[in-house]
PDB file of C-alpha atoms in Angstrom:
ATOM      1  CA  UNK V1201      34.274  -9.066   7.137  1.00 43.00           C
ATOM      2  CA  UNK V1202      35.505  -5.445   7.258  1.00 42.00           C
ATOM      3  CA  UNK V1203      35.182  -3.386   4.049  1.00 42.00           C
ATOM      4  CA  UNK V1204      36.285   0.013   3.345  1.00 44.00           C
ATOM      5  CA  UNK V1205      34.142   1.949   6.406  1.00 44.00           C
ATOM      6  CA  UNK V1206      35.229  -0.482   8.415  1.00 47.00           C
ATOM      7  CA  UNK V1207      31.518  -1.589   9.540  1.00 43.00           C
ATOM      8  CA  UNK V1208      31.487  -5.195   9.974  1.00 46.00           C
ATOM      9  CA  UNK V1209      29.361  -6.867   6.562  1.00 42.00           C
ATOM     10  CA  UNK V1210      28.735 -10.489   6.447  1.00 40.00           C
ATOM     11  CA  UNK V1211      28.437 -12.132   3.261  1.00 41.00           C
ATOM     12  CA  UNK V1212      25.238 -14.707   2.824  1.00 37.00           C
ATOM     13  CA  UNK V1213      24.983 -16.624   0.166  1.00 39.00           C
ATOM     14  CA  UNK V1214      21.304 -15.831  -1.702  1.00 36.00           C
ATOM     15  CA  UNK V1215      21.514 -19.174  -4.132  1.00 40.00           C
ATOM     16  CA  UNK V1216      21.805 -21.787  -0.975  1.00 38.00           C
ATOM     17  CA  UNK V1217      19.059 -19.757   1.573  1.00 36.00           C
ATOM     18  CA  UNK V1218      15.378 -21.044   0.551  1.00 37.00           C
ATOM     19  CA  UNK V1219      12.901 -17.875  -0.193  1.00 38.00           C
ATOM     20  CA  UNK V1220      10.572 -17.182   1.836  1.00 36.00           C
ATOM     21  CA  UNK V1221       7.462 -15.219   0.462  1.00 38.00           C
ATOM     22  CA  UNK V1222       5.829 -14.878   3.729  1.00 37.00           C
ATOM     23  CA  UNK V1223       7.069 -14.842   7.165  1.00 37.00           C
ATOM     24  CA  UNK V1224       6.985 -13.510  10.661  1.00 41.00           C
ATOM     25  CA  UNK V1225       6.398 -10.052  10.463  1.00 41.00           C
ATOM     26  CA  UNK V1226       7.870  -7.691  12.938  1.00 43.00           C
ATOM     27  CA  UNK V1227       4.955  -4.448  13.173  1.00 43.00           C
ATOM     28  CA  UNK V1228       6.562  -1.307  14.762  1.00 44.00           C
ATOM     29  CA  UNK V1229       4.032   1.418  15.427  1.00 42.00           C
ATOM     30  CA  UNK V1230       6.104   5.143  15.710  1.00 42.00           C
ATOM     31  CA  UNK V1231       4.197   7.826  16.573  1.00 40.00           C
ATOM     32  CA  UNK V1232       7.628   9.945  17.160  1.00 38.00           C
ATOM     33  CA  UNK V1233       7.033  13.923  16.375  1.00 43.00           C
ATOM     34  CA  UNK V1234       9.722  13.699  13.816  1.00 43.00           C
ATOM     35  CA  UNK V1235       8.813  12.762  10.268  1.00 44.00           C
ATOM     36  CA  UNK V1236       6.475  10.278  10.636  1.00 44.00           C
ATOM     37  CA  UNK V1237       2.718  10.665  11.984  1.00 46.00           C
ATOM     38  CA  UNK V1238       0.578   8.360  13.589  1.00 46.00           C
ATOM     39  CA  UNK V1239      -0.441   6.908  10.372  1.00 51.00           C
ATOM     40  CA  UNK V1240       3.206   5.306   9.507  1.00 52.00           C
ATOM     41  CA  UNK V1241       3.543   2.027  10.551  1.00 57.00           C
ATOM     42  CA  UNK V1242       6.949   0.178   9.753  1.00 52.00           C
ATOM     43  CA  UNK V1243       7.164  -3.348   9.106  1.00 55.00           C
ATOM     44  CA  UNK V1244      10.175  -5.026   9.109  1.00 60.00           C
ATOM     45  CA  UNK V1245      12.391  -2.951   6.473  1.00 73.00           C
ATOM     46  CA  UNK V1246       9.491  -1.169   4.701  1.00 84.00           C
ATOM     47  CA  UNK V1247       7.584   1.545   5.966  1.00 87.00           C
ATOM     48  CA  UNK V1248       3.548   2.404   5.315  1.00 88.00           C
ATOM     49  CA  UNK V1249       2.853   6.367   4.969  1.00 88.00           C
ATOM     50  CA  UNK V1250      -0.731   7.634   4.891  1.00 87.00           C
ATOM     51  CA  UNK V1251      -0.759  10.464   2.524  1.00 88.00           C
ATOM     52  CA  UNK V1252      -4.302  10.492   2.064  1.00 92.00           C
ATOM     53  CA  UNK V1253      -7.631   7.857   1.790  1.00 92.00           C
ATOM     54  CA  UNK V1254      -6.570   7.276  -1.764  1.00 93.00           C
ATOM     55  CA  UNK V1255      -2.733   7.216  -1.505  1.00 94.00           C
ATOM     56  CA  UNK V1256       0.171   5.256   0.828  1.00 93.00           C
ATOM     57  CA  UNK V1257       4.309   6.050   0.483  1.00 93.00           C
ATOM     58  CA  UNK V1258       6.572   3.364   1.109  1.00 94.00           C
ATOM     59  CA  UNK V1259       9.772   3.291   2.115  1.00 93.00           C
ATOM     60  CA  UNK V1260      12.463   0.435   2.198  1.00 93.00           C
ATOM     61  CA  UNK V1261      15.543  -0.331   2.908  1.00 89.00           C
ATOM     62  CA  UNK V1262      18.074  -0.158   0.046  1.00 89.00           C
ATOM     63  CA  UNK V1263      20.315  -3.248  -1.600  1.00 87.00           C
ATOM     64  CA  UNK V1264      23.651  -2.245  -1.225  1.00 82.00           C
ATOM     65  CA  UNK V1265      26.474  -4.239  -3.046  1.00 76.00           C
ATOM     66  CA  UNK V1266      25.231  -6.676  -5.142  1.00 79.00           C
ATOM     67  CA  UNK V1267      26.490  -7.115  -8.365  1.00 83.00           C
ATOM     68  CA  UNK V1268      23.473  -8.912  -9.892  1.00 89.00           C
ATOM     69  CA  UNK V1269      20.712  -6.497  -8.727  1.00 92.00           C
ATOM     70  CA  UNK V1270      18.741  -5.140 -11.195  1.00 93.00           C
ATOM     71  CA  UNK V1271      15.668  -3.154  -9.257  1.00 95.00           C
ATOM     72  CA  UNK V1272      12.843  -3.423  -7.067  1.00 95.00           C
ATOM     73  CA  UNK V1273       9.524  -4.776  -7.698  1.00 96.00           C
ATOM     74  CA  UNK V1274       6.752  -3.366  -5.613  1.00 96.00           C
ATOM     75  CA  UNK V1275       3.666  -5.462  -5.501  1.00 95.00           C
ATOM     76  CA  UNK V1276       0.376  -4.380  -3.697  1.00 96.00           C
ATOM     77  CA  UNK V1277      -3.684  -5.737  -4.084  1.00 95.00           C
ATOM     78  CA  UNK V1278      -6.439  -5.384  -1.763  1.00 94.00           C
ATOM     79  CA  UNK V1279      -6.378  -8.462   1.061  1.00 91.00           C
ATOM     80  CA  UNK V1280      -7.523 -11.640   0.196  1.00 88.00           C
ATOM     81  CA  UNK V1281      -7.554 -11.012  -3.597  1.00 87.00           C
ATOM     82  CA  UNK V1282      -5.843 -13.021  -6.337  1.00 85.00           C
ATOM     83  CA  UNK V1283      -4.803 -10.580  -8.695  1.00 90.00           C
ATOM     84  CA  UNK V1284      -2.210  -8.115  -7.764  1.00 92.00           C
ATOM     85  CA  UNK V1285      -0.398  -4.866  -9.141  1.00 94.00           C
ATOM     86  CA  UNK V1286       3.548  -4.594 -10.027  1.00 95.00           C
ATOM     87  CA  UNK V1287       5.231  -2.099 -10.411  1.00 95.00           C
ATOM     88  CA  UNK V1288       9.255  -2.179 -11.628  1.00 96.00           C
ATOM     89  CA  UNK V1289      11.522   0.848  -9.264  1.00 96.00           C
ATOM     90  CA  UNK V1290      14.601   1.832 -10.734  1.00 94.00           C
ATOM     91  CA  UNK V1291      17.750   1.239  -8.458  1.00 92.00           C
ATOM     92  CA  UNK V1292      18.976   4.322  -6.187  1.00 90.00           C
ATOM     93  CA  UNK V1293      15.264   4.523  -5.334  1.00 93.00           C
ATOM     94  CA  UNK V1294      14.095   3.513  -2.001  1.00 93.00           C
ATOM     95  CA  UNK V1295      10.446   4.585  -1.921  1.00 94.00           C
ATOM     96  CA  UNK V1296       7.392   4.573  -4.251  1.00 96.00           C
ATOM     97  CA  UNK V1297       4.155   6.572  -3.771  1.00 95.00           C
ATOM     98  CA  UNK V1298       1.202   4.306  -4.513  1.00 95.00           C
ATOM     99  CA  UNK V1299      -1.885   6.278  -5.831  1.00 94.00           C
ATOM    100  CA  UNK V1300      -5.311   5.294  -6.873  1.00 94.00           C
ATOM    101  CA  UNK V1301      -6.446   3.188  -3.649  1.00 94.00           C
ATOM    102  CA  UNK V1302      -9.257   2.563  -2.691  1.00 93.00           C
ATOM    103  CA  UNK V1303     -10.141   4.449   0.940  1.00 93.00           C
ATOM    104  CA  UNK V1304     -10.581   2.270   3.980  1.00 92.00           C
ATOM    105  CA  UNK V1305      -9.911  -0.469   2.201  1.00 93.00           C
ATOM    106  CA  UNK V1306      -6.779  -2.826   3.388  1.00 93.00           C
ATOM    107  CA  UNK V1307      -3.880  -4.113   0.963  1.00 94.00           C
ATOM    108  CA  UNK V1308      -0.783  -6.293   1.069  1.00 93.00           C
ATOM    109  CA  UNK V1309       2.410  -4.705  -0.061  1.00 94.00           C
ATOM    110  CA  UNK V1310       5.223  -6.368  -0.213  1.00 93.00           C
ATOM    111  CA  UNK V1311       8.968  -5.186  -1.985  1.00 95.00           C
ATOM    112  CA  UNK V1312      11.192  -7.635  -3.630  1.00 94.00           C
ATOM    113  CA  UNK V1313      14.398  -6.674  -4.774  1.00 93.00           C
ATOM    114  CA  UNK V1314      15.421  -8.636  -7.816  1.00 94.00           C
ATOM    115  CA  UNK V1315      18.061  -9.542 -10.442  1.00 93.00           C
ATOM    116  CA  UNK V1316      18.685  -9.211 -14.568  1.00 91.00           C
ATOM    117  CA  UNK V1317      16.399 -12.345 -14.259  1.00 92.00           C
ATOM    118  CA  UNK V1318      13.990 -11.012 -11.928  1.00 91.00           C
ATOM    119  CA  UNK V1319      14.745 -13.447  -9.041  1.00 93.00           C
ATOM    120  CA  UNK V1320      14.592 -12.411  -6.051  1.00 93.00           C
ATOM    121  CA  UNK V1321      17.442 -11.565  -4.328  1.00 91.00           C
ATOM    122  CA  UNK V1322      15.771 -10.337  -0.754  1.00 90.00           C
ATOM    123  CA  UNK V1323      12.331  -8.977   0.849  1.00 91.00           C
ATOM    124  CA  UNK V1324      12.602  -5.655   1.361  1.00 91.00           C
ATOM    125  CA  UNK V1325       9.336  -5.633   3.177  1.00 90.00           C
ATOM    126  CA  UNK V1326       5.996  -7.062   3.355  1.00 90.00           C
ATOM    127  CA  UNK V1327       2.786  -6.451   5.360  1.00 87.00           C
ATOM    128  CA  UNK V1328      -0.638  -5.040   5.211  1.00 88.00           C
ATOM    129  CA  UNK V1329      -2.211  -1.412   5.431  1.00 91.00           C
ATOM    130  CA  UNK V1330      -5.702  -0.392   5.762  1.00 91.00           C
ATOM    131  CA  UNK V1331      -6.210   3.155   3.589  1.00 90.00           C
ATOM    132  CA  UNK V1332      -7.729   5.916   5.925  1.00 89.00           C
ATOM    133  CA  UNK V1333     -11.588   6.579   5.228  1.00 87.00           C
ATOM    134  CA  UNK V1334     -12.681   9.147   3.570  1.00 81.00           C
ATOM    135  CA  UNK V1335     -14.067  11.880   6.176  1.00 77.00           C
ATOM    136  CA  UNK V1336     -17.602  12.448   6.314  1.00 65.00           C
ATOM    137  CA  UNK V1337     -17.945   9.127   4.768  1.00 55.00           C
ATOM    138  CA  UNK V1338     -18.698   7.178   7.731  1.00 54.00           C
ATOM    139  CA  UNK V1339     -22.450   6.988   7.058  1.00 52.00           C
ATOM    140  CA  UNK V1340     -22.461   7.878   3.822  1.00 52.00           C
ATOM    141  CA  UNK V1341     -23.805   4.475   2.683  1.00 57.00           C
ATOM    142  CA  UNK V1342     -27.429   5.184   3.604  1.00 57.00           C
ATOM    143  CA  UNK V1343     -26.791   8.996   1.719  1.00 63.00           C
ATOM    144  CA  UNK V1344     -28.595   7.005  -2.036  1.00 70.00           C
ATOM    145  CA  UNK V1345     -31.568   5.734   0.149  1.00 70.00           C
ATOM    146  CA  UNK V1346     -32.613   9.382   1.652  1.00 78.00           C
ATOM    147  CA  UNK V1347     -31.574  10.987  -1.807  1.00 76.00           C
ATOM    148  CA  UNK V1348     -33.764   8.498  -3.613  1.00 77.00           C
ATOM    149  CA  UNK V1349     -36.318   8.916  -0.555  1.00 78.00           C
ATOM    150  CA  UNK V1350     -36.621  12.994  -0.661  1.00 80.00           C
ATOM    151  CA  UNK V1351     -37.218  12.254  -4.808  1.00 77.00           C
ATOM    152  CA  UNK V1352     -39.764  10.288  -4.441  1.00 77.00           C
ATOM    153  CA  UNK V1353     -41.572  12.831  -1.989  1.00 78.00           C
ATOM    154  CA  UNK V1354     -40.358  15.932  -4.402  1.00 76.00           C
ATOM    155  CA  UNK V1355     -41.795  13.890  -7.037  1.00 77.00           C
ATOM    156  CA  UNK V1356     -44.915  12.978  -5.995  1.00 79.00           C
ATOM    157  CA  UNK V1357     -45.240  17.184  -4.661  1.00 78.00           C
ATOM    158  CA  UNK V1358     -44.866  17.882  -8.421  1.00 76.00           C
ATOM    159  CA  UNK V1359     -47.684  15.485  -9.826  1.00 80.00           C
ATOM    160  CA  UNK V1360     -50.185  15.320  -6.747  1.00 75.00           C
ATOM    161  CA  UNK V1361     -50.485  19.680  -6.146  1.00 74.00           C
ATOM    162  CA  UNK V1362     -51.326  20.168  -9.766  1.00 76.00           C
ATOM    163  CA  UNK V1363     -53.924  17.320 -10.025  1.00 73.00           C
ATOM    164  CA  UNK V1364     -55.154  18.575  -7.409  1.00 76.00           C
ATOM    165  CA  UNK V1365     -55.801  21.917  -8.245  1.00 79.00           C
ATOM    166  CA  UNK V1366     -57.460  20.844 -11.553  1.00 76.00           C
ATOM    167  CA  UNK V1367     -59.521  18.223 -10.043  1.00 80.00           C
ATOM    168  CA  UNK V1368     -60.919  20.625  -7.480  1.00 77.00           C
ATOM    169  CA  UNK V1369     -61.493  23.048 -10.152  1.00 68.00           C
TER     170      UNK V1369
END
């Protein structure tokens, strides 16, 4: 069907098409020198910014024409976990930075965009993202042992010198 641009829409019928939550997921790694780094990956309609170990952007695809659309809902929680966070995006608004990750830690994402009734009316995008680590981190788990380690010999410096002195005295 040609509209007003003359690009060439076709019309599908949301009620009669059965949702799918989860499917095949097309991953598309750009590394181009133009706005995205490295760290973007896109999949399907939605692409995963690294802005830092704590924070991803994501981008989508807008709804366009669609007289029931209300908004987007983004969800996101760290893999293989039950609970999950929502978060309601105005329309006109085809990104959302999410902030207060946890670093190298990976989460599903997915964007829904929805009606008055908050059906959803299509999957913007869904797919999985692993935070960046936190630099310097990378051994950092043993850093409590050798802290609680050099107390122990600090400690026992304190207490053993003075005794000691006085026993010797």
């Amino acid at each position: 069907m040609k509209d007003f641009d003359d690009n060439d829409n076709t019309e599908v019928d949301m009620f009669n098409q059965s949702e799918r939550f989860i499917s095949d997921t097309d991953v598309e790694i750009q590394t181009s020198p133009s706005r995205m780094n490295p760290l973007s990956v896109r999949f399907e309609g939605m692409l995963v910014e690294s802005i830092n170990p704590t924070t991803l952007t994501i981008d989508w695809c807008p709804v366009l024409n669609s007289d029931s659309f209300r908004g987007y809902k983004v969800r996101y929680a760290m893999k293989d976990m039950s609970s999950y966070n929502e978060i309601f995006v105005s329309p006109g608004i085809s990104n959302y930075t999410i902030t207060g990750l946890r670093p190298n830690t990976e989460y599903v994402i997915s964007v829904y965009a929805v009606d008055e009734n908050e059906a959803i009316l299509r999957n913007c995008g869904f797919g999985t993202h692993k935070t960046d680590e936190i630099e310097g981190t990378a051994n950092a788990g043993s850093m409590p042992y050798i802290a609680a380690v050099i107390a122990v010999v600090l400690l026992t410096t304190v207490i053993v010198v003075p005794l000691s002195i006085l026993i010797t005295a």
